[in-house]
Short mmCIF file of C-alpha atoms in Angstrom, two decimals:
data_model
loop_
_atom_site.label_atom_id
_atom_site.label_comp_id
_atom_site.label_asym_id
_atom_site.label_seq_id
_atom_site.Cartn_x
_atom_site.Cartn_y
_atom_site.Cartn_z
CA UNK A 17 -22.14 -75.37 -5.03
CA UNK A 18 -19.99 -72.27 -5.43
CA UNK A 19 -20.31 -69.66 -3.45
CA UNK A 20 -20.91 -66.14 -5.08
CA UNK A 21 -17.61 -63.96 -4.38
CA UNK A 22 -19.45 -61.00 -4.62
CA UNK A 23 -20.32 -60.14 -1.32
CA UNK A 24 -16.72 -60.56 -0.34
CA UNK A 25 -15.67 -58.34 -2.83
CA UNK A 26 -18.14 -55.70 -1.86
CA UNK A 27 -17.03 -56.45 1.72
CA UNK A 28 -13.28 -55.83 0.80
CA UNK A 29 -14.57 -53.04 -1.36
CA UNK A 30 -16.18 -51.02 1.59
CA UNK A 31 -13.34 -51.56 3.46
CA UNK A 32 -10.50 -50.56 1.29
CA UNK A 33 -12.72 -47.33 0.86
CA UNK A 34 -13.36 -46.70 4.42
CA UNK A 35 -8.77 -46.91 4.63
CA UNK A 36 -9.09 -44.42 2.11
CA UNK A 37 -11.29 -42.08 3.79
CA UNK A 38 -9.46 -43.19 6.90
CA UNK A 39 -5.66 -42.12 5.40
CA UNK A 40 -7.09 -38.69 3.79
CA UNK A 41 -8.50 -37.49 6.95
CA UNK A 42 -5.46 -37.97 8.56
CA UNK A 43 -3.38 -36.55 5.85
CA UNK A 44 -6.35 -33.27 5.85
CA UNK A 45 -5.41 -33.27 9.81
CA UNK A 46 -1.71 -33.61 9.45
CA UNK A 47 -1.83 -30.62 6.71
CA UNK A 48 -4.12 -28.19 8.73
CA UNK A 49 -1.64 -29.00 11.75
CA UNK A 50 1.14 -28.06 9.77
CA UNK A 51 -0.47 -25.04 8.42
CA UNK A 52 -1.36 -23.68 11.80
CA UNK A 53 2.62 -24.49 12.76
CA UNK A 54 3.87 -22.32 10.04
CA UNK A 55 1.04 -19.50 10.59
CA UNK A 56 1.84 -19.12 14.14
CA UNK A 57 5.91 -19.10 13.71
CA UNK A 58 5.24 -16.23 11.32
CA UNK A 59 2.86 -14.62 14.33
CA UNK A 60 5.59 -15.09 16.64
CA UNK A 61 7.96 -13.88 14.68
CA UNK A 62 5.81 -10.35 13.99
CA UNK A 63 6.02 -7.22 15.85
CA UNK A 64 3.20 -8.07 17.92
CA UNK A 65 4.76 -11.41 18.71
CA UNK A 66 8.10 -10.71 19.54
CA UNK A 67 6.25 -7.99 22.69
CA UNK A 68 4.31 -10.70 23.43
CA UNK A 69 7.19 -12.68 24.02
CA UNK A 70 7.72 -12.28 27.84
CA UNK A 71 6.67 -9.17 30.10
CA UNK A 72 5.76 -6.02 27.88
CA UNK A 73 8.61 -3.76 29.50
CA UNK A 74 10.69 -1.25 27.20
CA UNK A 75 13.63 -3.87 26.83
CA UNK A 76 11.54 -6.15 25.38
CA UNK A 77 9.83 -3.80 23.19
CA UNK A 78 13.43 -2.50 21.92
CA UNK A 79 13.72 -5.60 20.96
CA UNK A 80 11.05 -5.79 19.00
CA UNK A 81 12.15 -3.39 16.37
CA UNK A 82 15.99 -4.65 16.59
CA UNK A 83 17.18 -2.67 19.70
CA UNK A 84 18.88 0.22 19.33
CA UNK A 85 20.69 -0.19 16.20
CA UNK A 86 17.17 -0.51 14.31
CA UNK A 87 15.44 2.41 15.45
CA UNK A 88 18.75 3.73 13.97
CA UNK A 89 18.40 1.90 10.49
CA UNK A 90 14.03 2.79 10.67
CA UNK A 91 15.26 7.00 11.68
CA UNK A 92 18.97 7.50 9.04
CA UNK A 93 17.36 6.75 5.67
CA UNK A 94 15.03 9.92 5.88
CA UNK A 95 16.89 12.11 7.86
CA UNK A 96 19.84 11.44 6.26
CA UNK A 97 18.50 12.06 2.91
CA UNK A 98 16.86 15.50 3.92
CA UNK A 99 19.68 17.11 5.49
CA UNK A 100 21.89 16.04 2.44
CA UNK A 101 18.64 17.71 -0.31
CA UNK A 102 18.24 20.62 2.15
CA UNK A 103 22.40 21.68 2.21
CA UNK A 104 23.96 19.81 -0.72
CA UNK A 105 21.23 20.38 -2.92
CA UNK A 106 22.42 17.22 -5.18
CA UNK A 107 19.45 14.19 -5.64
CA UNK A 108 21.87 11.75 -6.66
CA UNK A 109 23.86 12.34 -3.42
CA UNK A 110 20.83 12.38 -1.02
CA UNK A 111 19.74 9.21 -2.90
CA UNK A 112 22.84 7.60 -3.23
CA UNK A 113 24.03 8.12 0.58
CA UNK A 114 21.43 6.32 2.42
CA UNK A 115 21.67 3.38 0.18
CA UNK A 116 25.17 3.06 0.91
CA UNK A 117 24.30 3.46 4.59
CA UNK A 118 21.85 0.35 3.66
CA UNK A 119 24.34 -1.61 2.74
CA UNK A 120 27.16 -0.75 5.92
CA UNK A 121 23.82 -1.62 7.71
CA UNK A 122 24.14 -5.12 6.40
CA UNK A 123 27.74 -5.28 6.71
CA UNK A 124 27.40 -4.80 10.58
CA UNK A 125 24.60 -7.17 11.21
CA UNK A 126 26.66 -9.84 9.66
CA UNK A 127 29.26 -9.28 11.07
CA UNK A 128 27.60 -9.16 14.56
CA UNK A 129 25.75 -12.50 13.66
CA UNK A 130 22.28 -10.74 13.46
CA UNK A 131 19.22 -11.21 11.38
CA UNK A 132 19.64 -9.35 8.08
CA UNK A 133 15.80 -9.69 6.53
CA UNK A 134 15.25 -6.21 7.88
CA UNK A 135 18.14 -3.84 7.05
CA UNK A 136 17.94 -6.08 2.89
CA UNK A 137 13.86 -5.18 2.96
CA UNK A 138 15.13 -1.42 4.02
CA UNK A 139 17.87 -1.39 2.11
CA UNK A 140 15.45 -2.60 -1.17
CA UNK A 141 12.71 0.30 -0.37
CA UNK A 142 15.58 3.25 -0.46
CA UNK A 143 16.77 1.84 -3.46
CA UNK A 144 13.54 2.03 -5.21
CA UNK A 145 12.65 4.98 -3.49
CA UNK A 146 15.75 6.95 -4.77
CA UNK A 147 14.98 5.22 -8.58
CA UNK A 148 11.69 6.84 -8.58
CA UNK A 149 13.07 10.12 -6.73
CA UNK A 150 15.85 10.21 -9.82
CA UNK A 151 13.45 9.36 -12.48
CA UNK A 152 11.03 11.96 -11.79
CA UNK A 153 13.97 14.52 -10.69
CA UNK A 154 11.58 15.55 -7.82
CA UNK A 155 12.96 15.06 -4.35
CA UNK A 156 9.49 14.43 -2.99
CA UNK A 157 9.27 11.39 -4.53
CA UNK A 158 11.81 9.76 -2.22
CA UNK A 159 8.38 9.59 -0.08
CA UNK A 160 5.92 8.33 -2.70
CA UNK A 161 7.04 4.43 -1.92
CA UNK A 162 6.34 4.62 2.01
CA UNK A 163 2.73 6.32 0.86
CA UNK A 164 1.75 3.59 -1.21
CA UNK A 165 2.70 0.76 1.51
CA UNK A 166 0.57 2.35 3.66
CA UNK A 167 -2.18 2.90 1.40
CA UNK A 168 -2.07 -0.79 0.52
CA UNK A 169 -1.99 -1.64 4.59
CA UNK A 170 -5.16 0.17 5.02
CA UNK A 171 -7.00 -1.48 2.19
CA UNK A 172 -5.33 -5.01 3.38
CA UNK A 173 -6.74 -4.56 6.53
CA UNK A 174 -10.37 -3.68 5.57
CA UNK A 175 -10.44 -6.15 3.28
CA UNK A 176 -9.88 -8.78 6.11
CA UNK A 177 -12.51 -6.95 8.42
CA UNK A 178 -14.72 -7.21 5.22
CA UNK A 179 -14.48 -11.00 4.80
CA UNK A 180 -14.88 -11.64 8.81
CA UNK A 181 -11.25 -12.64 9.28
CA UNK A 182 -9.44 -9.29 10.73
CA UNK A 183 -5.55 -9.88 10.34
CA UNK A 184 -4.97 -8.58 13.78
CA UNK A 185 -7.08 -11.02 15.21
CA UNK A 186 -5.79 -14.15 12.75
CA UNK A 187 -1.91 -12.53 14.50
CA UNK A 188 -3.91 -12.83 18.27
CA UNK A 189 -5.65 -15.78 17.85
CA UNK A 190 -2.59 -17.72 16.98
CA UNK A 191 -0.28 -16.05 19.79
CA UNK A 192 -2.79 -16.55 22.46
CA UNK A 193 -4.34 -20.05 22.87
CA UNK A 194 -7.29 -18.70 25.26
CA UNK A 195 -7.83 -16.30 21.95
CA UNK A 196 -7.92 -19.63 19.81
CA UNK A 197 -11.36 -19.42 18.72
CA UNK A 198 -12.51 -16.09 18.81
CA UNK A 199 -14.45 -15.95 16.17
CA UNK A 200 -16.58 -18.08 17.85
CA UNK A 201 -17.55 -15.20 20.55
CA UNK A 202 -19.06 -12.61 19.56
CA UNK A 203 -17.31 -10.59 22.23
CA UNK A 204 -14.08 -11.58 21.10
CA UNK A 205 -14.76 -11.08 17.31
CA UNK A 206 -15.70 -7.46 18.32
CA UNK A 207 -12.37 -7.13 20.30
CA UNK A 208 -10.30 -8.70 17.11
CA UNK A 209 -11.99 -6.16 14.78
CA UNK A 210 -11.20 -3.18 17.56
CA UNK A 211 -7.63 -3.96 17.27
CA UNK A 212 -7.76 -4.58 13.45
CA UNK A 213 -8.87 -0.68 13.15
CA UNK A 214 -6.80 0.40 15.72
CA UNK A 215 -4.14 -0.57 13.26
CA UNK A 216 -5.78 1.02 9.91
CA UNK A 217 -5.73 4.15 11.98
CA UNK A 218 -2.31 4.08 11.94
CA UNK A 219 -2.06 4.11 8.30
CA UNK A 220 -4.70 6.45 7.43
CA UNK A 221 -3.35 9.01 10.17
CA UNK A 222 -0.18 8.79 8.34
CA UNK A 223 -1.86 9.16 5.15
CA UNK A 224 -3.89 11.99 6.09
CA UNK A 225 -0.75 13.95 7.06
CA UNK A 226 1.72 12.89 4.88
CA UNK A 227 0.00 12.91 1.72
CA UNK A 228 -1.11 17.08 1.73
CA UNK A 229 2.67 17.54 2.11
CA UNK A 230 3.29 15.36 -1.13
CA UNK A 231 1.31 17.13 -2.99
CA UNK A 232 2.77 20.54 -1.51
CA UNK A 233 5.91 19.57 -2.46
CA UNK A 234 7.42 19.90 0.92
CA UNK A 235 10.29 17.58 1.56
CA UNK A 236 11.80 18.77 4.81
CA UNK A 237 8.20 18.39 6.53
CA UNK A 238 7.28 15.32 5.18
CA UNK A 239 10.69 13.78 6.21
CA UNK A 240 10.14 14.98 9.46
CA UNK A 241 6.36 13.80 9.37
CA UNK A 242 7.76 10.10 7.83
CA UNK A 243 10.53 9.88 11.02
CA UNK A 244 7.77 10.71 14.00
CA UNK A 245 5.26 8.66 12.77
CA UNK A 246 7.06 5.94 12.14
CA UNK A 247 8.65 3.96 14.87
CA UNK A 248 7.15 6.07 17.63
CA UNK A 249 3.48 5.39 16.14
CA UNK A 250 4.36 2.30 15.17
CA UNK A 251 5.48 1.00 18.50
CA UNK A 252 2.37 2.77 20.38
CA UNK A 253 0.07 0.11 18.37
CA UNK A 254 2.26 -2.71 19.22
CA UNK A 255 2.18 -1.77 22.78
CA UNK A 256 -1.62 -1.18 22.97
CA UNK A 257 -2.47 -4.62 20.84
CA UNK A 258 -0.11 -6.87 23.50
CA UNK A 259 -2.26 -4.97 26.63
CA UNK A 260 -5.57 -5.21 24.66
CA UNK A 261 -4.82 -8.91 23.70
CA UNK A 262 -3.67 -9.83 27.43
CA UNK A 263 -7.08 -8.60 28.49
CA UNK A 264 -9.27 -10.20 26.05
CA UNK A 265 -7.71 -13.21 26.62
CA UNK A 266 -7.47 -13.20 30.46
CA UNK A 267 -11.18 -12.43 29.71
CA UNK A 268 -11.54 -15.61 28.12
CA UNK A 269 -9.52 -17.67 30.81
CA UNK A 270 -12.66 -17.01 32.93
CA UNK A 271 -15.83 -16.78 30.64
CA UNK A 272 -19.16 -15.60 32.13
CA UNK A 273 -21.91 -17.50 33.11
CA UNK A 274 -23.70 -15.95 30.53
CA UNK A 275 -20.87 -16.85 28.25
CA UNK A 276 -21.03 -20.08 28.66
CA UNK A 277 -24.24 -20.27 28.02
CA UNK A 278 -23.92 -18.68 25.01
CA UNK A 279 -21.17 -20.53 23.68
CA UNK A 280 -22.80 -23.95 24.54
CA UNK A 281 -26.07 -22.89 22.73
CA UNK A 282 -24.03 -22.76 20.06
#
């Protein structure tokens, strides 16, 4: 008597399914892997990465922000376009100059083999800071571009707190493997939202400052406001999130007892 193929079928049926299952888990795992590859070169390859790169000395934090030659490229555009509003009085120059400093910028870096990604993002914000400056005929508005980036920062960042994934802490977690899984601590979670508003207070103290001098109409202070709370500020968080992120995760090299506990409960 013939024997019913069915059950073979089925057999072959559950196991071709079971490959299946078998082949997209690996390709879900290969994909998250490769995600988490790209997401930390971009961490590494951030402010707060390139400190953490090595000991935290003020080499290595020169570094950070290009050396020498880009605190000079962060400090010319503003300075060089209030001195030239202030004594030549023309808004085309004071626009026009700095741009054309912009682009010598480039010139050098390639010529000196450097990254350029920095001095063509700088050179794109005067550009369409001294558009809007032109169109509105209001030297103030040179400004208005830098006050909306940080603006956006600040909501960026809240939003992230909001949701439960801080962007400071994503930046840590990926940078420090002891930092990993923070979110999984509640200790650490509190640390990654700490640094996450130590960062919107850097925007909003800008805003608060810079944007009553908009509105007054005062160029010469807000320049002045724009050039020392920029890279000086800027470097102070970057400094205090590689200390603060060294602790936590030193910290977490050597969890408590209680810790433990915790985490195991879990």
């Amino acid at each position: 008597m013939p024997t019913d193929p069915q059950p073979r079928n089925s057999a072959d049926t559950a196991s071709g399914s079971s490959t299946a299952e078998s082949v997209a888990k690996s390709t879900s795992t290969a994909t998250r892997e490769q995600l988490r590859d790209k997401l930390t070169d971009a961490a590494r390859s951030s402010a707060i990465g390139k400190a953490a790169d090595g000991e935290l000395s003020g080499k290595q934090v020169l570094e950070t922000f290009g050396g020498w030659f880009g605190i000079v490229e962060a400090i010319v555009p503003s300075l060089t376009f209030v001195l030239l509003f202030r004594f030549v009085g023309e808004l085309g120059v004071a626009v026009a100059v700095p741009a054309a400093l912009g682009v010598l910028a480039i010139i050098v870096r390639l010529v000196m083999k450097q990254p350029v990604g920095g001095a063509v993002a700088g050179l794109f914000g005067m550009v369409v800071s001294g558009l809007i400056a032109v169109a509105t005929g209001q030297g103030v508005d040179y400004f208005v571009l830098g006050l909306w980036i940080n603006a956006l920062w600040t909501v960026g960042l809240a939003v992230s707190i909001a949701f439960g994934w801080p962007l400071i802490g994503v930046v840590v977690g990926l940078l420090w493997p002891e930092l990993a899984h923070w979110r999984r601590s509640r200790r650490q979670r509190l640390w990654m939202h700490g640094l996450t508003i130590m960062w919107m207070g850097v925007f909003v103290i800008r805003l608060l400052v810079q944007v009553p001098l908009y509105q007054a109409g005062a160029v010469e202070a807000l320049a002045t406001a724009r050039i020392v709370m920029g890279v000086p500020l800027y470097a102070l968080a970057v400094i205090l999130s590689v200390v603060l992120a060294r602790l936590c995760a030193r910290r977490a090299a050597k969890p408590s007892k209680t810790s433990s506990a915790n985490i195991n409960t879990r």
